[in-house]
Amino acid sequence: LRGEALVINDPDFQHEDLNFLSRSQRYEQAIRKSSLMVMKLREHGIADPDEIYWFKRTCLGPFPEPFGLHFSMFQKTLETQTTDAQKEKWLPLVRGVNIIGTYAQTEMGHGTHLRGLETTATYDPATQEFILNSPTVTSIKWWPGGLGKTSNHAIVLAQLYTQGQCKGLHAFIVPIRQLGTHEPLPGITVGDIGPKFGYDEMDNGYLKMDNFRIPRENMLMKYAQVEPDGTYVKPLNDKLTYGTMVFIRSIIVGDSARSLSRACTIAIRYSAVRHQSELKAGEPEPQILDYQTQQYKLFPLLATAYAFHFVGAYIKDTYRRISGDIIEGDLSELPELHALTAGLKAFTSWTANAGIEECRMACGGHGYSRCSGLPDIYVTFTPSCTYEGENTVMMLQTARFLVKSYTQVSSGQRVTGMVSYLNDLSRQRIQPQHVAARPVTVRINDPISLVEAYKARAARLVEAAAKNLQAELNHRKSKEDAWNRTSVDLVRASEAHCHYVIVKLFTAKLSEISNAAVRAVMTELCLLYALYGISKNTGDFLQAGILTDTQVNQVNQHVKELLAIIRPNAVALVDSFDFHDVHLGSVLGRYDGNVYENMFEWAKKSPLNKTEVHESFHKHLKPMQAKL
Amino acid sequence: VTAPASKVSLGYDSVLSGVNPDLASERLTASFSVEKLTARLDGGAEHTRMRRAIVEAIESDPAFSRENQYFQSQNERYEAAVRRAVHLQKKMREMGWTENGPEIKYIYRWLSGDIAFLLHRVFMRSISVLGSDKQVAKWIPLATEHQIIGSYAQTELGHGTYLQGLETTAVFDIATQEFLLNTPKISAMKWWPGDMGRSATHTVVFAQLYVHGKCYGVHPFIVQIRSLQDHSPRPGVTVGDIGPKMNFEHTDNGYLMLQNVRVPRENMLSRFCEVQPDGTYVRWGSQKINYFTMTTVRISILSDEVILPLMKACTIAIRYSAVRRQSKLKPGEQEAKILDYQTQQQKLLPQLAAAYAFHFINIYLHELFDRGYQEIQGRNFDSLPELHAFSSGFKAMVTQYCTSGVEICLRACGGHGYSLLSGLPSLYTRVLASCIYEGENTVLFLQTARFLIKCFMAASAGQPIPPSVTYLSSAKPGKCPAKDKLDFLSPDVYLKFFQFSRLLSSSAAKLQHLIQSGAEKHEAWNQCTVQLVKAAQAHCHYITVKIFVETVEKLDNKAGIQKVMKHLCDLFALHGIFSNAGDFLYDGYLSGAQMDLVTASYLDLLAVIRMDAVPLVDAFDFTDKSLNSALGSYDGQVYQRLYEWAQKSPTNQQVSPAYGKYLKPLLQNRLSKL
């Protein structure tokens, strides 16, 4: 924290409020700060990736940066997918930032479905070079961060052709700009893709290659290889890339927690400062945080932020735990973790996305101003529903795993891990009713009992989806058709599974908290999270017979009681997230709560206020009034 | 330093030509006549003709071009909006269009609000409604001729929806026959009024009126804030722009601080009340008409500001989904159109159905309010509470639904939806503002709930209640009789679902229970608000389904229109049941097995409507220029357009100074010399 204060107070990192800058100016500021940061890294001799990550977050705050992909995807890919000779050549240049790189995968017409990429890399044995081409408009690389203006190298994913055959997607290091002048190289067309919802400081770019040649050694050859004569050597295991995906998706789960926490901090602090209307005639206007409807908007989100925080930590730990096995070649735990992180990435990013908007709406008109910081949190976070795997596609990946597990159980095998609740199905087989129709005695004050209720709901929805899928299969020939016609059910099943996992992990966390007061308030939040989830999905619980009408009433009632219980701790619970005002970037969410005077100070700096009389008066208004 | 953007050869003619075959094929299979449906939506073929002629006149005038809008800064957007507003005056004179003519709604609809002086119109309306004849005669000609530019200053930094809480003061000074206006503290600063930050010379200020030390509540005053000579702020006036927002960059939303600003006694708008020279306060006429104005504004925004953005978003997302191909549905085949995925249909088609549902409910509400207005003119105020409940509830429901619908469309377009060039981010940030302005939605739902509770209590006591809520007194339904999934396509069956009033009756019971157990009234109300909001939503949902059903029944089935509208109506209803399953399962009205049938029926409808999806958005008849979207154009040439538009970005038109200043020294390891 001392370090954080040092960086925050460092005059080198000061800049004008980003809200008042144009996109080009924001980009320039971001480059300036990133360059300074690299300089400081060099100065302090910081090289450890974890330390770099921490240092970056402190220097740059939550903003995207044009060098982001250089340190993450570019460097990481070179570290993991290159031969020793390649490492020796490239890594010093990369670590010293003597070259700046990005990672060019997505194309204009192709995203999540990687096999559809169209860029080609054709091997020419005569010159021992690959010839790179963007054969169609849809094949133009589109979106990679730092590609538009910043990078001079890119890792390009392309379909490899050698000896007349397509060998699928492979990665290549491609120089794109002249060192020294930064001009695009002949055969390379590169630029910025234009303005976006957010990410103003990022030069997301396009890249088109026309017969662009690179030496054979520029193919990343740790796994697959092309020999000088063009002979293709297959990789040993293609599941290895799973590891990187799990890692990145676990980061998104953590981002969901952090972004939602920031939004909650702003909305809850502001709701304690804002007074509006009257609850009781004749009395002063109450804090809006005292209205039940406002609590009902914000406190379940606060509970969600905590829940996601614990889930993010769990995935990271699990990944760390089994990553040793992965290096050893033991991939047995990977499929489940992969399936789980796909679903959790989607579940948490969807929920956080909606939650941030709810927080903004809860701040009324002022939430709409850029000074609230909420628009920025939203526009920066919302693309995570799409990148690193589109959410619906992610949910269907999880569903594939769930259906597979269900099928295993149906054929008499046992499954382990988070899906082990499906094992209970076999005992139910003899009875014609739904799995979950067995009575679950739900005690609505007990998180452990609520975990059972969520488990029963997940079991019921997985079973329903699997049965519907089977029914479709019986009617139709094509597996794909049947899958498509069941996909709404399948997504519901995955959501229920993820929801169960989150409630389970949150509940499990409670017993690890030693401080009694902290445990008590976390238990309240955990209960609120679980009960609110039930009240929002009562249909599932009623239809499966997990809860009765009376219990649903009790759940709704208890949610409202919890709101009142949490109310006195609400501000303390967001203070615990410990966001520095500079990183929160919100006038509404300031720690000191001096909202209105600072809104006025902020507004005075608006670009439209640069002069007392705007030039439009002289150019348009005055002539109009004169003419009439 | 500027350098020309590198010229790109793509090997195809950069002049876009021809319709993408993926989109053309969608239009061949339409089950109905698109042109006939467009005419129906416009209210007749002659209206369609007039609308197209006006759109043509505006689009062919380069002064109204929005081509570079996505690349402009706040300052440039503001200036362009002022320029357009000034040009519009000229254009209207040229074309012979008038403010009260039938053309005006099409003009503003095309402009999509991207123009200055919208609050000037509110300024004029408020003077016409709240001003005396003398005041109207004095101010309206000045405003019409744009000799003055007005704004409307109600909201304060610390006060929004709750008007009684406003803190600005206007103290009458008998000696000078003036009002003395003051902003006593920072939270009392006027904040948000459009056109006020930079443009306006005058504004209507709402302030607490004090005469002889007595407060008479909030009243409107005309205040001059800038010099008519050099536009500088008047003495005692601090005024400026409130800074960047999520959208409305072209609007100079402003702040205003008043320090001992004096206005003549005649500047208090006095159609309904007046301070006489000796300080006597008199009130005449009914305040209720005043109240009626506010409720009509809520209805008047729905069409252009709320429903239209959803229609545009659906047009963009559905056309793009017919062009975008991703993954394979069948091995060996081409990648499938994403519109063929059930999950994509489930995102988009309910939004399309909602756009139609809201189009029809909007027509209904306008008819209702026109009738109401006539009654009120005849001094009959009986329908006022019902109209007020309608306007609050529907404003809240439609804005909330459309906002979430536009966001669903945005996210359904994947990465490209995130580009400003898709047009979707601007539509979203614009429509979501409607959830907040003209009354915060939660507050509005609770106003509707208050009306419903009153009616419910009256009905229980056997008293008469307005026709729109008579269903509240109908007997509790038994079990749903449906046995087959086709049964759920019968409006008679699903309308019963929405008629249920359990949320309301149990809220009423709980309110009474709380009060009987000693809770104070306001506290009991606060305890029930979460459920009351739901009850109000359910009421509005029911009316929307009912009006959709009645509209479909009245359509003739020439050209296949009734049939396709029936499908959309069914989808809208079943989506509502599917999404709120718990409410319908709760008291056993619907069994679990029946709910499975509802789901099956709902999913079947998606596949049916899928076939007409593109023609159904074509029928909205938006021109490419009004959509302003690289993804949603009629010809479906998505990728070429995206590429060509991106080249126009300022980031590609100039060399960023960032390379020379920062990147070069960094790459050459000379950064420390910076």
Tab-separated table of N, CA and C in Angstrom, chain A residues 5 39 55 66 130 149 152 177 182 222 258 267 276 305 350 366 421 455 463 544 572 583 594 621:
chain	number	residue	atom	x	y	z
A	5	ALA	N	0.693	4.300	-2.762
A	5	ALA	CA	0.677	5.739	-2.512
A	5	ALA	C	1.819	6.418	-3.258
A	39	MET	N	9.980	2.254	-18.064
A	39	MET	CA	11.222	2.860	-17.601
A	39	MET	C	11.435	2.576	-16.117
A	55	PHE	N	2.614	-4.005	-10.243
A	55	PHE	CA	3.140	-2.681	-10.521
A	55	PHE	C	2.295	-1.975	-11.595
A	66	PRO	N	-2.240	0.204	-24.183
A	66	PRO	CA	-1.804	-0.326	-25.481
A	66	PRO	C	-0.710	-1.388	-25.360
A	130	PHE	N	7.581	-18.580	-45.039
A	130	PHE	CA	6.119	-18.658	-45.079
A	130	PHE	C	5.607	-17.412	-45.785
A	149	LYS	N	-1.657	1.163	-33.796
A	149	LYS	CA	-0.659	2.218	-33.870
A	149	LYS	C	0.628	1.888	-33.126
A	152	ASN	N	5.126	-3.168	-33.300
A	152	ASN	CA	5.882	-3.403	-34.525
A	152	ASN	C	6.015	-4.893	-34.846
A	177	ARG	N	5.967	-3.405	-38.615
A	177	ARG	CA	6.398	-2.024	-38.862
A	177	ARG	C	7.915	-1.950	-38.881
A	182	HIS	N	8.810	3.234	-37.877
A	182	HIS	CA	7.465	2.821	-37.470
A	182	HIS	C	6.502	2.766	-38.650
A	222	LYS	N	7.517	-25.007	-30.715
A	222	LYS	CA	7.731	-25.923	-29.594
A	222	LYS	C	6.940	-27.219	-29.798
A	258	ARG	N	-14.122	-7.548	-9.191
A	258	ARG	CA	-13.537	-6.229	-8.946
A	258	ARG	C	-14.393	-5.118	-9.549
A	267	ALA	N	-22.069	3.352	-5.832
A	267	ALA	CA	-23.521	3.481	-5.663
A	267	ALA	C	-23.914	3.507	-4.191
A	276	GLN	N	-33.546	12.234	-0.686
A	276	GLN	CA	-34.586	12.448	-1.687
A	276	GLN	C	-35.965	12.122	-1.124
A	305	ALA	N	-20.831	-9.401	-5.331
A	305	ALA	CA	-19.431	-9.007	-5.483
A	305	ALA	C	-18.549	-9.846	-4.555
A	350	TRP	N	-21.729	-11.943	-17.104
A	350	TRP	CA	-23.105	-11.499	-17.359
A	350	TRP	C	-23.683	-10.800	-16.132
A	366	HIS	N	-27.285	11.528	-12.003
A	366	HIS	CA	-25.843	11.750	-11.851
A	366	HIS	C	-25.012	10.527	-12.227
A	421	TYR	N	-23.045	-34.433	-7.748
A	421	TYR	CA	-24.461	-34.542	-7.382
A	421	TYR	C	-25.259	-35.352	-8.403
A	455	LYS	N	-28.395	-27.404	-5.446
A	455	LYS	CA	-27.914	-28.660	-6.029
A	455	LYS	C	-29.082	-29.402	-6.696
A	463	GLU	N	-30.888	-32.733	-15.898
A	463	GLU	CA	-31.645	-33.895	-16.343
A	463	GLU	C	-32.665	-33.524	-17.409
A	544	ALA	N	-39.769	-27.819	-9.674
A	544	ALA	CA	-39.104	-29.058	-9.302
A	544	ALA	C	-39.577	-29.562	-7.941
A	572	ALA	N	-19.542	0.277	5.358
A	572	ALA	CA	-18.325	-0.401	5.828
A	572	ALA	C	-17.965	-1.564	4.897
A	583	HIS	N	-8.135	5.425	-8.076
A	583	HIS	CA	-8.477	4.268	-8.898
A	583	HIS	C	-9.979	4.101	-9.092
A	594	ASN	N	-17.956	14.144	-0.212
A	594	ASN	CA	-18.241	15.540	-0.595
A	594	ASN	C	-18.571	15.595	-2.086
A	621	LEU	N	-25.118	31.289	-33.698
A	621	LEU	CA	-26.270	31.882	-33.018
A	621	LEU	C	-26.452	33.344	-33.395
